C-alpha cells in the first residue's frame, strides 16, 4: 500500500476545523505517543525516558506524553530545550511526577542519554513550515545546541531508542531537506499525526525518520480528497 505524504500547510488546514471546535488533538496525540513509548519498554516502572521538549505544540505533545508515562510509573526527565515549555502541558507533566530539568545544559547530554532507555524528540514540529513556503525548520539557539549534543552522544552510545514526535526536529516537513545534519537526531520511530509529513518520505528526512507510524487522532478524514504532496510505493 503506498504511503501518502502531505505538506505542513495541508496538515494545518486539516486540523483547523477540529481545533476551532475545541477537539483536544494534542491530548489525543500525546496519548498515542505515550502508548508507543510504553510498548517498547519491557518494564515501565524500571524504565527511564528523556524528553527533549520545545516551546510550541510539538513540545506540548511531548510534555503531555511525559505526564501519561509518569502516571504509568516511568521515570521521566523533561528538558526544556528552548528554556521554556507550554504552560499547561508543563503543569501536567509536573503534577504527574515527571522531572523538569530547568537547570540542565547541553554539556549534560551525554549523561542524560546514557541514563535513558528511550529519548523523545519533541523539539520542533511543523509549526515553522517548509522552506519553500517561507518557513525555517532548522533548529536554532539552545535547541540546536541540545540537538548537536544529543546527536554526538548517540554516536558514542546508540543504546537509547529515539522516538520523534510527528517528524524528527530540524528536517523540512515538506521536502525532507536538512540544513545541518549534525543538528538532527536520527529517529528509530517517528509517530506522526493526522497525515504523514511529506518530508518523512523523501530526501534526507526519509533516512532520518526511521519507521513511520501514522496515528489519525480523529482528524485524518479531513485529508480525504486532498492530493498528497508525495506518494511512495
Tab-separated table of C-alpha atoms in Angstrom:
chain	number	residue	atom	x	y	z
A	1	UNK	CA	0.000	0.000	0.000
A	2	UNK	CA	1.544	3.368	-0.980
A	3	UNK	CA	2.369	5.937	1.670
A	4	UNK	CA	0.872	9.385	1.167
A	5	UNK	CA	2.766	12.440	2.348
A	6	UNK	CA	1.275	15.887	2.989
A	7	UNK	CA	2.744	19.341	3.453
A	8	UNK	CA	2.692	21.239	6.726
A	9	UNK	CA	0.108	23.613	5.249
A	10	UNK	CA	-2.172	20.720	4.279
A	11	UNK	CA	-1.967	19.236	7.768
A	12	UNK	CA	-2.715	22.573	9.408
A	13	UNK	CA	-5.728	23.036	7.137
A	14	UNK	CA	-6.983	19.560	8.052
A	15	UNK	CA	-6.751	20.143	11.798
A	16	UNK	CA	-8.084	23.705	11.795
A	17	UNK	CA	-11.837	22.864	11.840
A	18	UNK	CA	-11.361	20.484	14.771
A	19	UNK	CA	-9.209	22.903	16.749
A	20	UNK	CA	-11.848	25.577	16.195
A	21	UNK	CA	-14.380	23.241	17.811
A	22	UNK	CA	-12.107	22.608	20.775
A	23	UNK	CA	-11.299	18.992	19.905
A	24	UNK	CA	-8.320	18.002	22.130
A	25	UNK	CA	-5.998	16.894	19.342
A	26	UNK	CA	-2.888	17.492	21.459
A	27	UNK	CA	-4.105	15.171	24.194
A	28	UNK	CA	-5.004	12.522	21.628
A	29	UNK	CA	-1.582	12.806	20.020
A	30	UNK	CA	0.179	12.668	23.381
A	31	UNK	CA	-1.738	9.587	24.498
A	32	UNK	CA	-0.937	7.792	21.239
A	33	UNK	CA	2.712	8.771	21.609
A	34	UNK	CA	2.852	7.570	25.212
A	35	UNK	CA	1.302	4.244	24.180
A	36	UNK	CA	4.037	3.735	21.589
A	37	UNK	CA	6.740	4.539	24.115
A	38	UNK	CA	5.246	2.212	26.709
A	39	UNK	CA	5.036	-0.588	24.146
A	40	UNK	CA	8.833	-0.624	23.711
A	41	UNK	CA	9.621	-0.538	27.439
A	42	UNK	CA	9.966	-4.068	28.856
A	43	UNK	CA	9.070	-2.858	32.358
A	44	UNK	CA	7.747	0.731	32.548
A	45	UNK	CA	8.310	1.110	36.284
A	46	UNK	CA	12.009	0.301	35.821
A	47	UNK	CA	12.483	2.383	32.693
A	48	UNK	CA	13.750	5.894	32.072
A	49	UNK	CA	12.637	8.273	29.342
A	50	UNK	CA	14.321	11.501	28.327
A	51	UNK	CA	12.013	14.066	26.734
A	52	UNK	CA	13.509	16.893	24.662
A	53	UNK	CA	10.655	19.374	24.505
A	54	UNK	CA	10.347	22.645	22.638
A	55	UNK	CA	8.154	25.610	23.500
A	56	UNK	CA	5.454	25.024	20.864
A	57	UNK	CA	2.806	22.436	20.072
A	58	UNK	CA	5.366	19.712	19.358
A	59	UNK	CA	6.797	20.224	22.812
A	60	UNK	CA	3.257	20.274	24.184
A	61	UNK	CA	2.603	16.840	22.693
A	62	UNK	CA	5.834	15.617	24.259
A	63	UNK	CA	5.058	17.106	27.698
A	64	UNK	CA	1.579	15.623	27.838
A	65	UNK	CA	3.073	12.270	26.793
A	66	UNK	CA	5.558	12.683	29.646
A	67	UNK	CA	2.658	13.111	32.055
A	68	UNK	CA	0.982	9.906	30.838
A	69	UNK	CA	4.254	7.996	31.053
A	70	UNK	CA	4.938	9.266	34.567
A	71	UNK	CA	1.457	8.195	35.619
A	72	UNK	CA	2.336	4.704	34.327
A	73	UNK	CA	5.350	4.625	36.641
A	74	UNK	CA	8.048	5.530	34.140
A	75	UNK	CA	10.904	7.733	35.355
A	76	UNK	CA	10.666	10.764	33.052
A	77	UNK	CA	13.083	13.660	32.650
A	78	UNK	CA	11.921	16.607	30.556
A	79	UNK	CA	14.455	19.063	29.152
A	80	UNK	CA	13.025	22.431	28.035
A	81	UNK	CA	15.473	22.825	25.149
A	82	UNK	CA	14.315	26.374	24.373
A	83	UNK	CA	14.361	27.445	28.008
A	84	UNK	CA	10.586	27.255	28.434
A	85	UNK	CA	7.628	24.947	27.862
A	86	UNK	CA	3.959	25.395	27.052
A	87	UNK	CA	2.464	26.201	30.486
A	88	UNK	CA	-0.447	23.770	30.599
A	89	UNK	CA	1.459	20.704	29.317
A	90	UNK	CA	4.353	21.550	31.637
A	91	UNK	CA	1.987	21.699	34.605
A	92	UNK	CA	0.501	18.359	33.604
A	93	UNK	CA	3.935	16.762	33.423
A	94	UNK	CA	4.966	18.157	36.816
A	95	UNK	CA	1.737	17.076	38.516
A	96	UNK	CA	2.167	13.542	37.180
A	97	UNK	CA	5.661	13.228	38.598
A	98	UNK	CA	7.884	13.983	35.611
A	99	UNK	CA	11.054	15.908	36.427
A	100	UNK	CA	11.502	19.199	34.567
A	101	UNK	CA	15.247	19.749	34.243
A	102	UNK	CA	15.265	23.528	34.065
A	103	UNK	CA	18.941	23.722	35.018
A	104	UNK	CA	20.183	21.136	32.519
A	105	UNK	CA	22.691	22.249	29.884
A	106	UNK	CA	23.757	20.676	26.586
A	107	UNK	CA	27.006	19.635	28.291
A	108	UNK	CA	24.838	17.258	30.371
A	109	UNK	CA	23.517	15.481	27.259
A	110	UNK	CA	25.979	12.583	27.323
A	111	UNK	CA	24.971	11.533	30.848
A	112	UNK	CA	21.261	12.030	30.212
A	113	UNK	CA	21.469	9.924	27.052
A	114	UNK	CA	23.432	7.213	28.835
A	115	UNK	CA	20.789	7.049	31.571
A	116	UNK	CA	17.810	6.804	29.182
A	117	UNK	CA	16.046	3.817	27.667
A	118	UNK	CA	14.040	5.988	25.255
A	119	UNK	CA	14.532	9.544	24.010
A	120	UNK	CA	11.504	11.512	22.798
A	121	UNK	CA	12.338	14.220	20.272
A	122	UNK	CA	9.643	16.853	20.679
A	123	UNK	CA	11.703	19.948	19.961
A	124	UNK	CA	10.184	21.275	16.754
A	125	UNK	CA	7.282	20.133	14.583
A	126	UNK	CA	5.577	21.588	11.523
A	127	UNK	CA	4.874	24.991	13.064
A	128	UNK	CA	7.720	26.680	11.212
A	129	UNK	CA	6.562	25.239	7.891
A	130	UNK	CA	8.713	24.183	4.979
A	131	UNK	CA	11.412	26.352	3.441
A	132	UNK	CA	9.621	26.564	0.089
A	133	UNK	CA	6.596	28.030	1.883
A	134	UNK	CA	8.683	30.617	3.694
A	135	UNK	CA	9.295	28.608	6.848
A	136	UNK	CA	12.521	27.976	8.730
A	137	UNK	CA	12.574	24.399	10.044
A	138	UNK	CA	16.264	24.326	11.053
A	139	UNK	CA	16.899	24.322	14.794
A	140	UNK	CA	18.438	27.435	16.320
A	141	UNK	CA	19.762	28.681	19.635
A	142	UNK	CA	19.728	26.348	22.614
A	143	UNK	CA	17.533	23.799	20.802
A	144	UNK	CA	20.260	23.456	18.181
A	145	UNK	CA	22.861	23.113	20.939
A	146	UNK	CA	20.882	20.289	22.526
A	147	UNK	CA	20.371	18.533	19.174
A	148	UNK	CA	24.094	18.703	18.416
A	149	UNK	CA	24.981	17.378	21.863
A	150	UNK	CA	22.455	14.533	21.829
A	151	UNK	CA	23.406	13.588	18.263
A	152	UNK	CA	27.050	13.377	19.328
A	153	UNK	CA	26.188	11.393	22.463
A	154	UNK	CA	24.191	8.881	20.449
A	155	UNK	CA	27.133	8.425	18.113
A	156	UNK	CA	29.118	7.255	21.137
A	157	UNK	CA	26.256	5.397	22.804
A	158	UNK	CA	23.482	4.285	20.421
A	159	UNK	CA	21.632	2.386	23.156
A	160	UNK	CA	18.535	4.566	23.725
A	161	UNK	CA	15.695	4.183	21.247
A	162	UNK	CA	14.767	7.532	19.686
A	163	UNK	CA	11.108	8.306	19.006
A	164	UNK	CA	10.319	11.500	17.104
A	165	UNK	CA	7.093	13.412	17.657
A	166	UNK	CA	5.432	13.985	14.251
A	167	UNK	CA	8.820	14.257	12.482
A	168	UNK	CA	12.478	14.486	13.502
A	169	UNK	CA	13.206	18.043	14.609
A	170	UNK	CA	15.203	20.050	12.089
A	171	UNK	CA	14.084	18.425	8.846
A	172	UNK	CA	11.979	20.296	6.317
A	173	UNK	CA	8.425	18.935	6.782
A	174	UNK	CA	7.668	19.338	3.087
A	175	UNK	CA	10.869	18.411	1.234
A	176	UNK	CA	12.823	16.340	3.741
A	177	UNK	CA	15.849	18.595	3.259
A	178	UNK	CA	18.204	19.049	6.184
A	179	UNK	CA	20.178	22.254	6.652
A	180	UNK	CA	22.517	20.826	9.301
A	181	UNK	CA	22.668	17.009	9.574
A	182	UNK	CA	24.606	17.049	12.855
A	183	UNK	CA	21.772	19.045	14.434
A	184	UNK	CA	19.125	16.424	13.649
A	185	UNK	CA	18.640	13.413	15.935
A	186	UNK	CA	18.029	10.298	13.786
A	187	UNK	CA	14.848	8.537	14.879
A	188	UNK	CA	14.236	4.823	15.153
A	189	UNK	CA	10.498	5.515	15.068
A	190	UNK	CA	8.516	8.583	14.068
A	191	UNK	CA	4.970	8.725	15.428
A	192	UNK	CA	3.188	11.156	13.140
A	193	UNK	CA	-0.326	12.530	13.397
A	194	UNK	CA	-3.262	13.179	11.020
A	195	UNK	CA	-1.159	12.545	7.905
A	196	UNK	CA	2.407	11.513	7.176
A	197	UNK	CA	4.564	14.573	6.637
A	198	UNK	CA	5.966	14.638	3.101
A	199	UNK	CA	9.426	15.328	4.485
A	200	UNK	CA	9.460	11.940	6.215
A	201	UNK	CA	9.093	10.170	2.885
A	202	UNK	CA	11.717	11.900	0.761
A	203	UNK	CA	15.173	13.448	0.831
A	204	UNK	CA	17.322	13.088	3.925
A	205	UNK	CA	14.149	13.090	6.004
A	206	UNK	CA	13.264	9.596	4.806
A	207	UNK	CA	16.569	8.306	6.166
A	208	UNK	CA	16.287	10.144	9.463
A	209	UNK	CA	12.660	9.333	10.284
A	210	UNK	CA	13.178	5.604	10.786
A	211	UNK	CA	9.943	3.636	10.810
A	212	UNK	CA	6.997	5.999	10.347
A	213	UNK	CA	3.748	5.205	12.140
A	214	UNK	CA	0.601	7.213	11.419
A	215	UNK	CA	-1.872	7.997	14.195
A	216	UNK	CA	-5.057	9.575	12.705
A	217	UNK	CA	-6.212	11.024	16.106
A	218	UNK	CA	-9.684	11.523	14.634
A	219	UNK	CA	-8.608	14.104	12.065
A	220	UNK	CA	-7.328	12.182	9.033
A	221	UNK	CA	-10.767	12.293	7.413
A	222	UNK	CA	-10.133	15.962	6.652
A	223	UNK	CA	-7.424	14.866	4.218
A	224	UNK	CA	-9.862	12.852	2.125
A	225	UNK	CA	-9.837	14.281	-1.373
A	226	UNK	CA	-6.705	16.331	-0.705
A	227	UNK	CA	-3.997	15.491	-3.277
A	228	UNK	CA	-0.884	14.297	-1.417
A	229	UNK	CA	2.343	16.169	-1.977
A	230	UNK	CA	4.243	12.895	-2.419
A	231	UNK	CA	3.324	9.238	-2.879
A	232	UNK	CA	5.819	6.483	-2.075
A	233	UNK	CA	5.157	2.880	-3.063
